[in-house]
PDB file of C-alpha atoms and ligand atoms in Angstrom:
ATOM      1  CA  UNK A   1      31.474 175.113  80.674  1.00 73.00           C
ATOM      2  CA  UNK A   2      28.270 174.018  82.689  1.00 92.00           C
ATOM      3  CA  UNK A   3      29.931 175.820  85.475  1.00 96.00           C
ATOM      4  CA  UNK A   4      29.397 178.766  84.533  1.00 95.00           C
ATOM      5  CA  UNK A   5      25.743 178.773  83.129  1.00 97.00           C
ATOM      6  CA  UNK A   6      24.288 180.812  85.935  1.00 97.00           C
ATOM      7  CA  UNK A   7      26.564 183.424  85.459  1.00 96.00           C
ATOM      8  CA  UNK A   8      26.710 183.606  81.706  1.00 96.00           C
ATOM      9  CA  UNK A   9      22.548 183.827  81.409  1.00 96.00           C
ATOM     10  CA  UNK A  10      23.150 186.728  83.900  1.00 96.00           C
ATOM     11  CA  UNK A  11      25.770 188.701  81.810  1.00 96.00           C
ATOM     12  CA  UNK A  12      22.742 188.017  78.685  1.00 96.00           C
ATOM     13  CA  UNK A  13      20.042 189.489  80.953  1.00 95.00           C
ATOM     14  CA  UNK A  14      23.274 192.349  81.707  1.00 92.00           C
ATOM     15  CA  UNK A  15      24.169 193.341  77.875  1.00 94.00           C
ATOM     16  CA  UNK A  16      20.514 193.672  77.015  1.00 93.00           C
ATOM     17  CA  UNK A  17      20.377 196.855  78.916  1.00 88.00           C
ATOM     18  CA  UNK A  18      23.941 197.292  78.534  1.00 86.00           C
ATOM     19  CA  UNK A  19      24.635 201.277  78.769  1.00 80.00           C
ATOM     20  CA  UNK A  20      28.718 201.526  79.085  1.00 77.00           C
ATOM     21  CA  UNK A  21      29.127 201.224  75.487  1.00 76.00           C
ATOM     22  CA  UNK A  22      31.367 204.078  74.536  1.00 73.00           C
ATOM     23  CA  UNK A  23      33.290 204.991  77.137  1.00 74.00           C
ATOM     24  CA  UNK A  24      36.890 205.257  76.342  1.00 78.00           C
ATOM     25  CA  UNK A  25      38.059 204.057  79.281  1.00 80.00           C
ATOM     26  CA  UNK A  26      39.557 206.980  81.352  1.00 83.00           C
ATOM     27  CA  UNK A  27      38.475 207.647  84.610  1.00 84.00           C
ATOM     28  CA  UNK A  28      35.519 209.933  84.827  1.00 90.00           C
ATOM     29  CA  UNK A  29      35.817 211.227  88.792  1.00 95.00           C
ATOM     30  CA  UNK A  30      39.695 210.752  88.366  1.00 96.00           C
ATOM     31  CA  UNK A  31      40.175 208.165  91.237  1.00 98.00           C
ATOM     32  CA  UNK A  32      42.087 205.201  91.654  1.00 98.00           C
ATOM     33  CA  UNK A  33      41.562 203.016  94.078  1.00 98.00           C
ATOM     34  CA  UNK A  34      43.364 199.946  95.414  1.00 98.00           C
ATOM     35  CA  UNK A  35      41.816 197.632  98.123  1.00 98.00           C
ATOM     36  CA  UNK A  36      41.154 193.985  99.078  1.00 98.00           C
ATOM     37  CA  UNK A  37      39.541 191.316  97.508  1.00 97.00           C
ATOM     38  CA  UNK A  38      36.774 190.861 100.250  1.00 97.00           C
ATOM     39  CA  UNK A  39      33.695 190.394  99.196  1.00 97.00           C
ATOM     40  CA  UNK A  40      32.215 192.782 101.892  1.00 97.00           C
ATOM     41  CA  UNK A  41      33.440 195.919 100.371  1.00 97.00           C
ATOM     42  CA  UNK A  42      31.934 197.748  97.344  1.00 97.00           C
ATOM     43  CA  UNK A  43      34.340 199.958  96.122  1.00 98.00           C
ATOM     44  CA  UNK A  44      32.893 202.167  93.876  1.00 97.00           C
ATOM     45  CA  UNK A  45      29.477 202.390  96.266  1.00 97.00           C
ATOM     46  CA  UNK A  46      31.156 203.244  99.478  1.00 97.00           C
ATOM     47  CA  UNK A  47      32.558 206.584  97.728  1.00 97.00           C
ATOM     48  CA  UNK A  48      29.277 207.281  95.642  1.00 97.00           C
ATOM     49  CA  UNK A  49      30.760 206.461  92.169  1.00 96.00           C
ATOM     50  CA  UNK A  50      29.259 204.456  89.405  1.00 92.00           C
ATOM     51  CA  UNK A  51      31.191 202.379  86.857  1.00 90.00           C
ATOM     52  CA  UNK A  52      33.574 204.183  84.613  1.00 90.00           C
ATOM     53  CA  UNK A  53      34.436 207.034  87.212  1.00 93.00           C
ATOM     54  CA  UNK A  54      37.166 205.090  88.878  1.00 95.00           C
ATOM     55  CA  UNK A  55      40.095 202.013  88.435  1.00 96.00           C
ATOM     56  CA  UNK A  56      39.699 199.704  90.640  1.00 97.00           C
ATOM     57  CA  UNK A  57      42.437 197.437  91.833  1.00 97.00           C
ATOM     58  CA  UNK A  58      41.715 194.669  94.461  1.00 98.00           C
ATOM     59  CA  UNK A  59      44.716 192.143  95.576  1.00 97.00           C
ATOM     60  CA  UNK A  60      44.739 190.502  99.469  1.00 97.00           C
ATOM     61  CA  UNK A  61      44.721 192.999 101.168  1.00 97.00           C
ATOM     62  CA  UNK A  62      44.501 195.894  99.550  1.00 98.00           C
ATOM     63  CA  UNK A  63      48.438 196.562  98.982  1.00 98.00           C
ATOM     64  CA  UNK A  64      50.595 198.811  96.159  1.00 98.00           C
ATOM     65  CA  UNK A  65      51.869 194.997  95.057  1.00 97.00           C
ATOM     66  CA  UNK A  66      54.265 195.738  92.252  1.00 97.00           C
ATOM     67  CA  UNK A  67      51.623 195.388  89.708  1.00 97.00           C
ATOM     68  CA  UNK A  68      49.156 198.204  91.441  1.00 97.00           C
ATOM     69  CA  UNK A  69      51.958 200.614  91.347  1.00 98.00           C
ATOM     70  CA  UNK A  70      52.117 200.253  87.402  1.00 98.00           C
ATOM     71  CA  UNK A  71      48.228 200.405  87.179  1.00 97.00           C
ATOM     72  CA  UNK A  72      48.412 203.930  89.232  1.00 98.00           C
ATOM     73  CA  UNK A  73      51.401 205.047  87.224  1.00 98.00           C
ATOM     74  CA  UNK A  74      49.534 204.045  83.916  1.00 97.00           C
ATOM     75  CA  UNK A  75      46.042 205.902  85.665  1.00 96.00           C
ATOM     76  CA  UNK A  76      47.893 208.697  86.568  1.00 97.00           C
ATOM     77  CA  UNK A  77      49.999 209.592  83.330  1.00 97.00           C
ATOM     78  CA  UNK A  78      47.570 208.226  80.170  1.00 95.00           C
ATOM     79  CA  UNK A  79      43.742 207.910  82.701  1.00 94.00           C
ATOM     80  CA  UNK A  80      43.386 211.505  84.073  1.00 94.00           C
ATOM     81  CA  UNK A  81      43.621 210.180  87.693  1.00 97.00           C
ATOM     82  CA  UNK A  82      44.674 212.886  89.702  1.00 97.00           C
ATOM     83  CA  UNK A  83      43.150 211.369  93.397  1.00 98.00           C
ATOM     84  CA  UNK A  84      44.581 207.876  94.355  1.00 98.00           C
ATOM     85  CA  UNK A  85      42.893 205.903  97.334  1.00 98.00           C
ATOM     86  CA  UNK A  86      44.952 203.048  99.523  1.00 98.00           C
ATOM     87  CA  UNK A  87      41.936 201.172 101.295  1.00 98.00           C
ATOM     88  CA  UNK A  88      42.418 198.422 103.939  1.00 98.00           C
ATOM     89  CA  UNK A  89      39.842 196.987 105.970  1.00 98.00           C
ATOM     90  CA  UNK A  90      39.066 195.558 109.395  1.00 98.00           C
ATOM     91  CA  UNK A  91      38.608 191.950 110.049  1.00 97.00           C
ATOM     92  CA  UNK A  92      40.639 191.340 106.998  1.00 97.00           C
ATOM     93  CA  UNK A  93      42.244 187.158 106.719  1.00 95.00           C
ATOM     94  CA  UNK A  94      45.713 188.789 105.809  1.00 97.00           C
ATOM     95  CA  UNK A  95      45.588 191.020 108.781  1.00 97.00           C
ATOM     96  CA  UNK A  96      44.114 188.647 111.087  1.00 95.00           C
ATOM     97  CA  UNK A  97      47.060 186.307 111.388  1.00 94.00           C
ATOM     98  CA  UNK A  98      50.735 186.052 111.050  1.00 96.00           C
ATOM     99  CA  UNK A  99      52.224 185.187 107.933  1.00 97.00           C
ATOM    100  CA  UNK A 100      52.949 181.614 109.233  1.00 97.00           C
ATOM    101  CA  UNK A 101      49.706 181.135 110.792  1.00 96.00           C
ATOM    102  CA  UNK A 102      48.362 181.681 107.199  1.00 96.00           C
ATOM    103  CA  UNK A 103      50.498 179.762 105.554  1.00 97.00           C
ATOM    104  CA  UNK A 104      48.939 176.882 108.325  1.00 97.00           C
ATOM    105  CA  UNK A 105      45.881 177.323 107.531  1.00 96.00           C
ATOM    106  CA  UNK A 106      46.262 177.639 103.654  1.00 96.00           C
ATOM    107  CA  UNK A 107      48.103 174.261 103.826  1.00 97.00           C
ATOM    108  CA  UNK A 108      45.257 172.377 106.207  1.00 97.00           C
ATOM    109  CA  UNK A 109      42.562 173.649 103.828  1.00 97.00           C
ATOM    110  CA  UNK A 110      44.285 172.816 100.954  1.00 97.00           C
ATOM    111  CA  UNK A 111      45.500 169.547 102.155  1.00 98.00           C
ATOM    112  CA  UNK A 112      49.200 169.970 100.717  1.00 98.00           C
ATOM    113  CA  UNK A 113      52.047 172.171 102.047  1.00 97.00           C
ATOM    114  CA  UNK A 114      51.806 176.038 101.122  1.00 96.00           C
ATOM    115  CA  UNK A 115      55.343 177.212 103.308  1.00 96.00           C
ATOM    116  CA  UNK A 116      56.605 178.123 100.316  1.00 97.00           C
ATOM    117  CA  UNK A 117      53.977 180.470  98.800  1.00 96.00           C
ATOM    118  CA  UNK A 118      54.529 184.165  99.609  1.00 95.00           C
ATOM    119  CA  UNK A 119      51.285 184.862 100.992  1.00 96.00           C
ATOM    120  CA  UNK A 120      51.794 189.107 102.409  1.00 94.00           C
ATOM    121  CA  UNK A 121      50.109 188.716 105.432  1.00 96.00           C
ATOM    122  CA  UNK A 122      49.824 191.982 106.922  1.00 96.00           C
ATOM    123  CA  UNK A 123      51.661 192.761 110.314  1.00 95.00           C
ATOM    124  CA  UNK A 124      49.840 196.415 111.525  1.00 97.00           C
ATOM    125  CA  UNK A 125      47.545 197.794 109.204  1.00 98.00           C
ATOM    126  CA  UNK A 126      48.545 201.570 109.605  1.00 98.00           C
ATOM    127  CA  UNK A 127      51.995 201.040 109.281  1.00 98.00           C
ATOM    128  CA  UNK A 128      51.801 199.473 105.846  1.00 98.00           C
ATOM    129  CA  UNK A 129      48.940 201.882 104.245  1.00 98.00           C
ATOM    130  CA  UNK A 130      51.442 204.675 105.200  1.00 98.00           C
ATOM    131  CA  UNK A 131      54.278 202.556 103.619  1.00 98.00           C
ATOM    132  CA  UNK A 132      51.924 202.104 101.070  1.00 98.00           C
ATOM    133  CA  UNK A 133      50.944 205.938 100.260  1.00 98.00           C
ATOM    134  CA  UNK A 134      54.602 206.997 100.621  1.00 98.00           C
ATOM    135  CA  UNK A 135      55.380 204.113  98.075  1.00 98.00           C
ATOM    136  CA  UNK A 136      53.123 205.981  95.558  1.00 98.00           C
ATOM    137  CA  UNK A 137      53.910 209.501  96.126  1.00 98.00           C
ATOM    138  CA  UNK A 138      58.281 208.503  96.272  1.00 97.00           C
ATOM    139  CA  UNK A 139      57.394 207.326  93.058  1.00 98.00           C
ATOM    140  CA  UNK A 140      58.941 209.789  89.822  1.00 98.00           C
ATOM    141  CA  UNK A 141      56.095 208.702  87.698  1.00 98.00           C
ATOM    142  CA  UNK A 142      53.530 209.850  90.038  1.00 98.00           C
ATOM    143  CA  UNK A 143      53.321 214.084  89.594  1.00 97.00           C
ATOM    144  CA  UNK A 144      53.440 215.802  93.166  1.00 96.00           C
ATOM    145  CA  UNK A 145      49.726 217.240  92.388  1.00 97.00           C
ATOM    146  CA  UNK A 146      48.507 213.857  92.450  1.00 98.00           C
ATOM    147  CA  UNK A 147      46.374 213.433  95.411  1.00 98.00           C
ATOM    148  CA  UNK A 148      47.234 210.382  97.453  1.00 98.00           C
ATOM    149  CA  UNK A 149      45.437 209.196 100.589  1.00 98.00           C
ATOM    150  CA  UNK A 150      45.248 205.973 102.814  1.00 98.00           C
ATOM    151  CA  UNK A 151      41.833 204.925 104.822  1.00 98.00           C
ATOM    152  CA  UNK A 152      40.858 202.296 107.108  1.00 98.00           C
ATOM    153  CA  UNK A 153      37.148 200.977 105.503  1.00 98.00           C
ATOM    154  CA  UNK A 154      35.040 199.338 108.540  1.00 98.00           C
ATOM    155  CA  UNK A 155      33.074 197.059 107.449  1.00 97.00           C
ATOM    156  CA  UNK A 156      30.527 196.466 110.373  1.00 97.00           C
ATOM    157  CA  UNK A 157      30.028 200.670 109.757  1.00 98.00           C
ATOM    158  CA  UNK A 158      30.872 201.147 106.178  1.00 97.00           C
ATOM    159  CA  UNK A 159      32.840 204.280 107.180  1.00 98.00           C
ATOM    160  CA  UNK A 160      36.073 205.037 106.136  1.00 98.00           C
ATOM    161  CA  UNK A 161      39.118 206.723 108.309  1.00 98.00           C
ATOM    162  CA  UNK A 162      41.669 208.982 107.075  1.00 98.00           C
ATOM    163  CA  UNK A 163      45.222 206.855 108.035  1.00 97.00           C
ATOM    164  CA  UNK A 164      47.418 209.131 105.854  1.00 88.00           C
TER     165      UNK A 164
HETATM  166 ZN1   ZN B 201      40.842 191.924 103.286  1.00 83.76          ZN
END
């Protein structure tokens, strides 16, 4: 497990000050949020929230994959999330090229084919954060009070625009 030495005498240095003992797990500021996996974003600083306020759910992209949908339904019903946030980015990889293109490059880099791998490149960003948001509120385990919203983050700015 050398490979992971660095990490695990951080998480030691982490739990000796450790203060989120004790929470039970809802979310505190009532938000879910579901963006990409790119390292450039910090979810919970970008809106001012600290850890426990908010679920977090990061995929490629920052889509309502199948799985997302039952985290939100989950938040929404048994987490006392009433405000759901739908977060793409600019300069994201699955936005940045077609879903062939990626598919290319995933197969040069990993030195093997990858045509078969469904990868969800994504075609116009705007388009699928409103599918995205509709997807949530259609859905009849998601209340009609339940605030729903889709943003574009920048991440040369750190702003984020209303989309839907
Ligand atoms: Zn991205």
């Amino acid at each position: 497990m050398a490979d992971f030495d660095d990490l695990l005498a951080a998480n030691r240095s982490f739990a000796e000050t450790f203060d989120l003992a004790g929470f039970d797990g809802i979310a505190r500021a009532g938000v879910a949020m579901v963006t990409c996996m790119d390292s450039r974003i910090d979810p919970l600083g970008m809106i001012g929230l600290s850890p426990g306020d908010a679920k977090i759910l990061r995929n490629p992209g920052g889509r309502v994959t199948d799985q997302a949908l039952v985290a939100i339904v989950l938040g929404v019903n048994l987490l006392q999330v009433d405000r759901v946030m739908i977060i793409e980015h600019t300069r994201c990889a699955m936005a940045s090229a077609s879903e062939d293109e990626l598919k290319a490059r995933l197969g040069r880099a990993a030195g093997t084919d990858a045509s078969w791998m469904s990868l969800g490149a994504v075609d116009d960003q705007h388009a699928t954060i409103r599918a995205d948001v509709q997807r949530v509120r259609s859905h009849p385990l998601v209340r009609p009070d339940v605030a729903v919203g889709g943003f574009l983050y920048d991440v040369d700015s750190g702003l984020l625009s209303p989309v839907e």
